[in-house]
Amino acid sequence: MLRTKQKRTEQAADLRLQSQIGEEERFGDLMRRMARENKTAVISFFVIILMVLAAALAPLLTPYEENGMDLLHRLSAPSTEHLLGTDEGGRDVLTRLLFGARVSLLIGVVPALLSLILGAVLGAIAGYRGGIADAVIMRIADVMLAFPSMLLAMVIMYALGGGILNVFLTLTLVNWANVARVVRAQTLKLRSSEFVEAAQIIGVSRNRIMRRHILPNCLPTLLVLFTLNIPASILTESSLSFLGLGIQPPNASWGLMINTGRQYLYNTPWLCFAPGAAIMLTMLAFNFLGNGLLDVLDPRMQKQ
Amino acid sequence: MRKNLTQRLLQAVIVLAGVTLLIFVMLRIVPGNPIETMMGEHADAATVARMTAELGLDQPLYIQFFRYISSAVRGDFGTSYSLGKPVSQLMGSAFVNTLILAVFAALFAWIVGIACGICSAMKKNRLPDRLFMGFSLLGISLPVFMAAMFLQYIFAFQLKWVPISGTDSWAGFILPAIALGWNSAGQVAQMTRTTLLETLQEDYIDTARAKGRGPLGVLIHHAFRNAMLPVLTMMTVQFSGLLSGAVITETVFSINGIGRLMVQAISGRDIPLLQGTALLATTVVILGSLLADSLYSVLDPRIRKEG
């Protein structure tokens, strides 16, 4: 079952490495346990693998070209030749969907990873150093979090202009603050833990403590945040592209396909609903997988 | 409690100042002179220079910023480049539409969400529960633009029950409000179910049952009130989400609200309008979160004592 973002973030902030609660469980064992206990997460995992494969092998899976125009067969209904019909330029919708998956998945993964790195580093610095660094970083994060995410993304996209690199940058700037807040909270807890104190006493440098002790212990949290940030990024990008502010043609993301298909909504609804269904499926799969990881990594769930 | 509130108020003012600065700086790093963009290719250099000076755009950034702030607190957000009207006037009429839309959406989300959540919790793991939770799952994972277009296609185009777009009549608000509230309804339903089930495990519920209260009485008088607290805090997050979604909903249904104004400002490269609308929307979110926080501490005696 899906939980609200707020609740999941709180739960993710409480994750610890298994070693800290006594019993050591290797990552492989954890994944096996998830496979046994959470069928939805496993199915989601395979759906994601399938989607990545379909995107990677797109040219082999379809006889049509991504931008292959065929003006004699514009806006044709789904048929055996074109399983999902054709768009306003006579291009095969299924083919565009497969190629669009490349862009949309990339847009899910890259900003999620970048915002994770930025947020983790800044959050760890804020939590471990404290003082002025903490105050400055967290006030900036507060300001970022005060914006409705879509509005912030729109303003940044306006300033930067369209294009895929700017979409990466924008989504990173929108998402890092939440990661930083979670990592900071966890760092504060870890800082007062016994093994960090022990390391301090034997004279390990601050940077080394941060690299070797604090950040590795935040890994389970970061893994969950990463999985959950992917659908969030895909959603924001598709909303931006829907408004014409994201990816620019001839690149095709699912959001952009919906944007161009919207003019033909009443006569050829599949132009909008096919990429829409793809977005939904992707978001569901990543959300389920994220929740599965959250449950399997959460020590409180283990005891039950 | 009072100290807590002042602290929060102060924090909100600081965040608001930060937000203003951020928007201001971001919109100034756009390459190109906005006057040239506004007047097109054929403007002569002298006119561009005169207009630039007139609007104060040749001043250093910090002077421009303080000028902007001092007129903004007096309600003057400058004049829209593309529409030629004062930004405050444009925002005033648009804000009313967005507010009506948001209130309807919130009402839909709360009534449907809480009702579904209660039904689910009462029939835990049975058919109604699965049905309602399936629906809420659909609500959460359906992007706003998909919900909007789906509703528009079925109810306005195929069934012709309501107008396709525009807000000439109240009926025009029905679909946009449902599209916008859909997502929140799913979240409210999930949250209501979870917290209600947790609350029903508490000892005082057993006491109430032992006193001979019926299941409905226990649910409404004892469990519901306490279970609603976390649902209430969710309001903050949702309100911000509603404003984000309003941009999309207003575009799909052609409602002249803040969100659509923002999209217009972007396509018209209209900096004063974009600045004003972004600032207004963010201010509303900050105030909303402040309100939710203080409401929470009023309603929950445990927090009231701590503060």
XYZ file of C-alpha atoms in Angstrom:
611
model
C 0.000 0.000 0.000
C 1.283 3.467 -0.790
C 2.006 5.810 2.051
C 2.085 9.563 1.988
C 5.369 11.169 1.131
C 5.622 12.784 4.540
C 5.236 9.507 6.394
C 7.699 7.697 4.146
C 10.291 10.415 4.599
C 9.925 10.137 8.361
C 10.269 6.387 8.206
C 13.298 6.633 5.923
C 14.955 9.009 8.367
C 14.873 6.287 11.029
C 16.610 3.627 8.977
C 19.881 2.262 10.290
C 22.389 -0.219 9.039
C 21.613 -3.644 10.428
C 25.018 -3.838 12.115
C 23.978 -1.133 14.510
C 21.098 -3.065 15.931
C 23.203 -6.131 16.561
C 22.545 -8.813 14.021
C 24.457 -8.469 10.799
C 22.480 -9.105 7.664
C 24.109 -8.808 4.300
C 22.516 -6.873 1.492
C 21.859 -10.048 -0.505
C 20.011 -11.599 2.441
C 17.918 -8.471 2.781
C 16.905 -8.594 -0.848
C 16.017 -12.273 -0.534
C 13.880 -11.472 2.467
C 12.100 -8.744 0.530
C 11.496 -11.224 -2.292
C 9.836 -13.609 0.164
C 7.759 -11.087 2.050
C 6.755 -8.466 -0.458
C 5.443 -9.793 -3.747
C 4.358 -6.376 -5.038
C 7.893 -5.027 -4.690
C 9.291 -7.980 -6.614
C 6.766 -7.605 -9.411
C 7.540 -3.873 -9.519
C 11.236 -4.645 -9.727
C 10.695 -6.866 -12.764
C 8.401 -4.299 -14.365
C 11.199 -1.739 -14.010
C 13.782 -4.141 -15.464
C 11.433 -4.835 -18.357
C 10.959 -1.134 -18.976
C 14.685 -0.451 -18.930
C 15.238 -3.307 -21.385
C 12.453 -2.077 -23.659
C 13.943 1.419 -23.643
C 17.470 0.148 -24.291
C 16.435 -2.237 -27.069
C 13.885 0.120 -28.620
C 15.425 0.115 -32.144
C 15.342 -3.696 -32.226
C 11.769 -3.989 -30.983
C 10.090 -1.850 -33.580
C 10.272 -1.716 -37.384
C 9.565 2.044 -37.366
C 11.922 4.956 -36.824
C 11.511 7.351 -33.900
C 10.869 10.342 -36.133
C 9.731 8.460 -39.229
C 6.979 10.638 -40.665
C 4.236 9.097 -42.761
C 1.854 11.862 -43.734
C -0.524 9.511 -45.545
C -1.315 7.742 -42.286
C -1.771 10.605 -39.837
C -3.761 10.069 -36.643
C -4.742 6.526 -37.554
C -6.498 4.377 -34.970
C -4.762 1.433 -33.277
C -4.428 -1.447 -35.767
C -2.282 -4.559 -36.248
C 0.255 -2.456 -38.148
C 0.389 0.314 -35.564
C -0.550 -1.218 -32.218
C -1.168 2.154 -30.590
C -2.023 4.077 -33.749
C -0.086 6.995 -35.220
C 0.297 10.624 -34.197
C -0.194 13.914 -36.061
C 2.926 13.298 -38.141
C 2.050 9.690 -38.936
C 4.677 8.417 -36.503
C 4.053 5.114 -34.745
C 2.928 5.876 -31.166
C 4.311 2.668 -29.665
C 7.728 3.413 -31.162
C 7.665 6.945 -29.785
C 6.634 5.504 -26.419
C 9.640 3.143 -26.369
C 12.065 5.910 -27.331
C 10.327 8.269 -24.917
C 11.016 5.747 -22.150
C 14.744 6.424 -22.642
C 14.307 10.119 -21.955
C 11.764 9.695 -19.168
C 13.734 7.009 -17.296
C 16.920 9.044 -17.643
C 15.067 12.046 -16.255
C 13.938 9.908 -13.341
C 17.370 8.528 -12.493
C 19.887 11.316 -13.163
C 18.321 14.120 -11.091
C 17.429 11.648 -8.332
C 21.093 10.654 -8.122
C 22.428 14.218 -8.354
C 20.028 15.564 -5.727
C 20.912 12.605 -3.517
C 24.630 13.398 -3.684
C 24.134 17.133 -3.182
C 21.597 16.648 -0.398
C 23.650 13.982 1.397
C 26.847 16.020 1.389
C 25.171 19.259 2.498
C 22.990 17.470 5.050
C 25.965 15.646 6.549
C 27.983 18.857 6.758
C 25.062 20.683 8.385
C 24.462 17.912 10.891
C 28.076 17.147 11.747
C 29.644 20.593 11.726
C 26.682 22.449 13.214
C 27.089 26.187 13.845
C 27.094 28.612 10.949
C 27.317 25.925 8.243
C 24.231 24.255 9.680
C 22.296 27.509 9.944
C 23.117 28.642 6.411
C 22.470 25.284 4.710
C 19.241 24.595 6.531
C 17.830 28.096 6.009
C 18.463 27.725 2.271
C 16.761 24.320 2.423
C 13.803 25.885 4.256
C 13.419 28.447 1.503
C 13.523 25.759 -1.186
C 10.988 23.628 0.687
C 8.629 26.579 1.122
C 8.038 26.658 -2.642
C 5.398 24.425 -4.156
C 7.771 22.153 -6.119
C 6.071 22.707 -9.465
C 6.244 26.513 -9.154
C 9.915 26.401 -8.187
C 10.636 24.156 -11.168
C 8.755 26.543 -13.468
C 10.703 29.578 -12.288
C 14.058 27.784 -12.605
C 13.171 26.408 -16.046
C 12.239 29.926 -17.111
C 15.577 31.266 -15.959
C 17.574 28.437 -17.542
C 15.533 27.752 -20.664
C 14.340 24.360 -21.945
C 16.409 21.324 -22.838
C 17.319 18.080 -21.139
C 20.414 19.281 -19.220
C 18.448 22.151 -17.716
C 15.703 19.717 -16.722
C 18.335 17.664 -14.860
C 19.621 20.767 -13.110
C 16.153 22.032 -12.231
C 14.954 18.751 -10.751
C 18.175 18.463 -8.746
C 17.654 21.931 -7.306
C 14.031 21.100 -6.489
C 14.751 17.792 -4.736
C 17.998 18.209 -2.791
C 16.519 20.072 0.183
C 14.359 17.174 1.313
C 17.341 14.777 1.192
C 19.500 17.257 3.092
C 16.909 17.558 5.849
C 16.657 13.787 6.320
C 20.421 13.201 6.239
C 20.983 16.035 8.699
C 18.520 14.505 11.153
C 20.273 11.166 10.864
C 23.731 12.675 11.209
C 22.663 14.397 14.416
C 21.637 11.026 15.837
C 24.819 9.313 14.645
C 27.068 12.075 15.956
C 26.180 11.251 19.531
C 26.462 7.487 19.006
C 29.171 5.511 20.762
C 31.200 4.473 17.743
C 31.526 8.049 16.503
C 32.591 9.176 19.976
C 35.114 6.346 20.075
C 36.506 7.410 16.715
C 36.785 10.998 17.950
C 38.628 9.883 21.083
C 41.280 7.963 19.163
C 41.842 11.071 17.070
C 40.228 10.282 13.733
C 39.834 13.465 11.700
C 36.421 15.045 11.155
C 36.466 14.469 7.412
C 37.350 10.827 7.850
C 34.601 10.319 10.418
C 32.152 11.854 8.001
C 33.326 9.728 5.079
C 33.869 6.455 6.885
C 31.302 6.480 9.665
C 28.487 8.941 9.087
C 27.750 8.693 5.369
C 27.960 4.867 5.098
C 25.437 4.613 7.918
C 23.040 6.818 5.983
C 23.126 4.447 2.990
C 19.865 2.562 3.626
C 18.030 5.869 3.950
C 19.653 7.177 0.792
C 18.722 4.029 -1.131
C 15.067 4.460 -0.215
C 15.086 8.201 -0.957
C 16.702 7.484 -4.318
C 14.014 4.977 -5.279
C 11.250 7.329 -4.190
C 12.791 10.406 -5.845
C 12.733 8.746 -9.260
C 8.937 8.760 -9.690
C 8.798 12.262 -8.206
C 11.254 13.497 -10.850
C 9.375 11.755 -13.647
C 6.146 13.352 -12.470
C 7.594 16.859 -12.246
C 9.249 16.566 -15.655
C 6.108 15.287 -17.312
C 4.128 18.142 -15.759
C 6.736 20.636 -17.008
C 6.757 19.105 -20.479
C 2.971 19.062 -20.422
C 3.097 22.849 -20.070
C 5.761 23.032 -22.787
C 8.508 24.048 -20.343
C 10.550 20.853 -20.138
C 12.115 18.704 -22.824
C 12.075 20.364 -26.240
C 11.289 18.589 -29.529
C 12.611 16.586 -31.348
C 13.496 14.787 -28.087
C 10.389 12.975 -26.938
C 9.564 12.392 -23.303
C 6.220 10.982 -22.270
C 5.147 14.354 -20.917
C 5.929 16.047 -24.221
C 3.968 13.382 -26.127
C 0.959 14.203 -23.966
C 1.509 17.905 -24.563
C 1.392 17.533 -28.350
C -1.343 14.898 -28.234
C -3.616 17.148 -26.216
C -4.743 19.091 -29.293
C -6.201 15.872 -30.681
C -7.700 14.659 -27.395
C -11.263 14.436 -28.649
C -10.677 12.486 -31.840
C -7.596 10.420 -31.046
C -7.469 10.086 -27.265
C -4.815 7.324 -27.375
C -2.182 9.954 -28.210
C -2.572 11.234 -24.652
C -3.675 8.175 -22.779
C -0.909 5.812 -23.975
C 2.004 7.885 -22.612
C -0.169 8.719 -19.585
C -0.545 5.036 -18.804
C 3.223 4.583 -19.206
C 3.873 7.364 -16.685
C 1.413 5.845 -14.212
C 2.894 2.371 -14.526
C 6.412 3.689 -13.964
C 5.399 5.764 -10.958
C 3.530 2.851 -9.381
C 6.431 0.438 -9.930
C 9.027 2.743 -8.363
C 6.730 3.663 -5.478
C 6.018 0.013 -4.665
C 9.697 -0.879 -4.873
C 10.595 2.058 -2.634
C 8.036 0.995 -0.056
C 9.283 -2.594 -0.202
C 12.852 -1.433 0.447
C 11.640 0.815 3.236
C 9.918 -2.065 4.999
C 12.748 -4.539 4.621
C 15.378 -2.048 5.796
C 13.351 -0.813 8.751
C 14.474 -2.698 11.864
C 11.165 -2.050 13.611
C 9.356 -3.999 10.915
C 11.764 -6.892 11.407
C 10.858 -7.441 15.013
C 7.198 -7.888 14.231
C 2.533 28.463 23.261
C 2.680 32.192 22.603
C 6.450 32.164 22.427
C 6.298 29.254 20.042
C 3.954 31.140 17.762
C 6.074 34.291 17.652
C 9.067 32.153 16.832
C 7.202 30.501 13.983
C 5.975 33.833 12.704
C 9.501 35.183 12.683
C 10.708 32.084 10.883
C 7.977 32.498 8.279
C 9.011 36.110 7.654
C 12.646 35.058 7.182
C 11.670 32.291 4.770
C 9.460 34.696 2.874
C 12.324 37.177 2.523
C 14.528 34.339 1.269
C 11.896 33.263 -1.227
C 11.555 36.803 -2.565
C 15.299 37.154 -2.954
C 15.585 33.780 -4.675
C 12.842 34.522 -7.195
C 14.268 37.985 -7.809
C 17.802 36.754 -8.448
C 16.718 33.805 -10.581
C 14.676 35.998 -12.866
C 17.523 38.480 -13.246
C 20.003 35.877 -14.489
C 17.919 35.321 -17.620
C 20.160 36.337 -20.514
C 19.069 39.279 -22.631
C 17.480 42.618 -21.873
C 13.783 42.102 -21.070
C 12.934 45.412 -22.740
C 14.366 44.228 -26.055
C 12.416 40.974 -25.781
C 9.308 42.961 -24.976
C 9.578 45.459 -27.828
C 10.649 43.017 -30.483
C 13.474 43.181 -33.003
C 12.598 46.501 -34.519
C 12.997 48.727 -31.461
C 15.726 51.336 -31.817
C 18.514 51.530 -29.280
C 17.472 54.959 -27.910
C 13.962 53.800 -27.032
C 15.291 50.646 -25.400
C 17.724 52.717 -23.315
C 14.960 55.158 -22.308
C 12.583 52.364 -21.285
C 15.357 50.565 -19.396
C 16.071 53.729 -17.406
C 12.372 54.384 -16.854
C 11.814 50.962 -15.328
C 14.977 51.263 -13.247
C 16.564 48.252 -14.892
C 19.903 50.067 -15.297
C 20.338 50.335 -11.528
C 22.491 47.866 -9.585
C 20.656 44.667 -8.585
C 20.472 45.398 -4.868
C 18.842 48.780 -5.469
C 16.339 47.160 -7.815
C 15.638 44.549 -5.143
C 14.983 47.035 -2.348
C 12.823 49.121 -4.644
C 10.830 46.028 -5.501
C 10.399 45.012 -1.864
C 9.370 48.460 -0.718
C 6.695 48.785 -3.386
C 5.624 45.124 -2.977
C 4.768 45.572 0.697
C 2.584 48.485 -0.392
C 0.803 46.184 -2.826
C 2.506 47.411 -5.983
C 4.134 44.613 -7.980
C 4.888 46.666 -11.064
C 3.212 46.564 -14.467
C 2.922 43.466 -16.601
C 5.076 43.707 -19.758
C 2.827 41.553 -21.883
C -0.643 42.515 -20.666
C 0.025 46.172 -19.871
C -1.951 46.150 -16.616
C -0.776 46.439 -13.003
C 0.312 42.998 -11.773
C -1.624 43.402 -8.525
C -4.851 43.985 -10.451
C -4.300 40.904 -12.642
C -3.461 38.784 -9.629
C -6.467 39.965 -7.651
C -9.064 38.611 -10.051
C -7.042 35.477 -10.798
C -6.575 34.735 -7.112
C -10.330 34.577 -6.541
C -10.671 31.894 -9.210
C -7.766 29.865 -7.853
C -9.155 30.156 -4.337
C -12.600 28.899 -5.386
C -10.949 26.027 -7.253
C -8.706 25.126 -4.309
C -11.548 25.266 -1.780
C -13.754 23.020 -3.930
C -10.863 20.628 -4.503
C -10.058 20.512 -0.794
C -13.730 19.915 0.069
C -13.894 17.062 -2.419
C -10.643 15.576 -1.145
C -11.669 15.779 2.501
C -15.222 14.526 2.224
C -14.443 11.681 -0.157
C -11.093 10.851 1.419
C -12.299 10.722 5.014
C -15.466 8.802 4.101
C -13.481 6.209 2.145
C -10.892 5.988 4.916
C -13.540 5.324 7.587
C -15.326 2.706 5.471
C -12.002 0.992 4.800
C -10.988 0.957 8.443
C -14.356 -0.480 9.523
C -14.258 -3.247 6.930
C -10.515 -3.878 7.225
C -9.174 -6.325 4.623
C -12.642 -7.066 3.295
C -14.066 -6.156 -0.094
C -14.991 -2.485 0.578
C -11.529 -1.881 2.040
C -9.794 -3.347 -1.006
C -12.057 -1.434 -3.347
C -11.558 1.934 -1.656
C -7.830 1.450 -1.218
C -7.517 0.464 -4.860
C -9.234 3.697 -5.761
C -7.001 5.757 -3.533
C -3.968 4.071 -5.064
C -5.253 5.178 -8.436
C -5.734 8.655 -6.985
C -2.192 8.899 -5.711
C -0.478 7.572 -8.797
C -2.550 9.437 -11.369
C -0.764 12.646 -12.386
C -3.009 15.718 -12.193
C -2.856 16.360 -15.923
C -3.980 12.809 -16.667
C -6.872 13.039 -14.213
C -7.863 16.385 -15.720
C -7.825 15.211 -19.322
C -9.495 11.916 -18.476
C -12.387 13.661 -16.714
C -12.629 16.234 -19.459
C -12.765 13.553 -22.132
C -15.424 11.434 -20.443
C -17.727 13.875 -18.668
C -17.423 17.006 -20.791
C -16.802 15.580 -24.266
C -18.491 12.167 -24.335
C -21.329 12.636 -21.832
C -21.630 16.449 -22.137
C -22.703 16.786 -18.486
C -20.570 19.848 -17.797
C -18.885 22.517 -19.921
C -15.497 21.541 -21.388
C -13.731 24.643 -20.129
C -14.227 28.108 -18.716
C -15.910 29.299 -15.558
C -19.026 31.033 -16.843
C -21.162 28.920 -14.525
C -20.501 27.069 -11.292
C -20.699 23.798 -13.194
C -17.423 24.766 -14.837
C -15.648 24.320 -11.507
C -16.864 20.760 -10.877
C -14.434 18.812 -13.065
C -11.368 20.957 -12.318
C -12.019 20.626 -8.591
C -12.334 16.847 -8.809
C -9.224 16.582 -11.003
C -7.263 18.710 -8.580
C -8.609 17.073 -5.425
C -8.324 13.506 -6.722
C -4.736 13.106 -5.647
C -5.270 14.555 -2.173
C -8.411 12.445 -1.714
C -6.319 9.314 -2.169
C -3.772 10.496 0.376
C -6.433 11.512 2.894
C -8.140 8.127 2.522
C -4.887 6.222 3.138
C -3.936 8.382 6.089
C -7.405 8.197 7.667
C -7.428 4.406 7.369
C -3.933 3.975 8.844
C -4.342 6.337 11.793
C -7.856 5.121 12.541
C -6.649 1.518 12.666
C -3.758 2.561 14.926
C -6.060 4.508 17.234
C -8.485 1.587 17.501
C -5.664 -0.397 19.174
C -5.455 2.062 22.088
C -6.526 1.087 25.593
C -9.128 3.825 25.920
C -10.990 2.341 22.977
C -11.285 -0.930 24.906
C -12.559 1.054 27.877
C -15.188 2.727 25.728
C -16.237 -0.630 24.338
C -16.375 -2.122 27.829
C -18.716 0.680 28.850
C -21.110 -0.641 26.237
C -20.681 1.847 23.427
C -21.627 0.539 19.999
C -18.992 0.251 17.266
C -20.169 3.406 15.479
C -20.210 5.402 18.714
C -16.705 4.289 19.578
C -15.528 5.163 16.121
C -17.022 8.632 16.001
C -16.717 9.823 19.593
C -13.488 8.185 20.653
C -11.327 7.085 17.753
C -12.152 9.599 15.043
C -11.176 12.778 16.894
C -7.751 11.501 17.820
C -7.146 9.884 14.484
C -7.849 13.162 12.697
C -4.812 14.979 14.118
C -2.173 13.522 11.780
C -4.604 13.875 8.898
C -4.873 17.535 9.759
C -1.123 18.112 9.604
C -1.141 16.606 6.166
C -3.149 19.657 5.097
C 0.005 21.745 4.961
C 1.739 19.509 2.498
C -1.413 19.109 0.487
C -2.113 22.778 0.232
C 1.230 23.305 -1.403
C 0.487 20.370 -3.689
C -2.896 21.845 -4.591
C -1.269 25.065 -5.748
C 1.236 23.130 -7.853
C -1.600 21.124 -9.348
C -3.674 24.243 -9.948
C -1.177 25.334 -12.616
C -1.996 22.215 -14.617
C -5.723 22.109 -13.886
C -6.217 25.749 -14.788
C -4.347 25.238 -18.049
C -6.388 22.185 -19.048
C -9.749 23.750 -18.207
C -8.856 27.326 -19.243
C -9.584 28.859 -15.847
C -8.125 32.328 -15.362
C -6.316 31.680 -12.112
C -2.872 32.313 -10.668
C -1.421 29.175 -12.238
C -2.562 30.045 -15.732
C -1.330 33.595 -15.240
C 2.066 32.134 -14.383
C 2.126 30.030 -17.541
C 1.126 33.123 -19.546
C 3.891 35.109 -17.863
C 6.437 32.487 -18.866
C 5.364 32.292 -22.488
C 5.237 36.114 -22.687
C 8.662 36.424 -20.959
C 6.903 38.753 -18.547
C 9.175 39.081 -15.507
C 7.033 41.328 -13.255
C 4.018 39.067 -13.709
C 5.989 35.856 -13.102
C 7.659 37.394 -10.061
C 4.356 38.543 -8.605
C 2.479 35.287 -9.163
C 5.307 33.089 -7.850
C 5.621 35.291 -4.783
C 1.882 35.275 -4.132
C 1.594 31.489 -4.453
C 4.549 30.870 -2.150
C 3.282 33.364 0.418
C -0.046 31.562 0.507
C 1.733 28.239 1.089
C 3.885 29.665 3.895
C 0.867 31.251 5.584
C -1.105 28.030 5.158
C 1.613 25.996 6.827
C 1.824 28.530 9.653
C -1.931 28.267 10.131
C -1.875 24.468 10.125
C 0.935 24.423 12.693
C -0.870 26.735 15.069
C -4.161 24.909 14.551
C -2.424 21.686 15.437
C -1.067 23.038 18.687
C -4.485 24.423 19.612
C -6.166 21.086 18.956
C -3.620 18.798 20.595
C -3.279 19.505 24.319
C -0.026 17.534 24.516
C 1.700 19.942 22.171
C 0.032 22.941 23.805
C 1.675 22.158 27.125
C 5.108 21.631 25.662
C 5.101 24.949 23.787
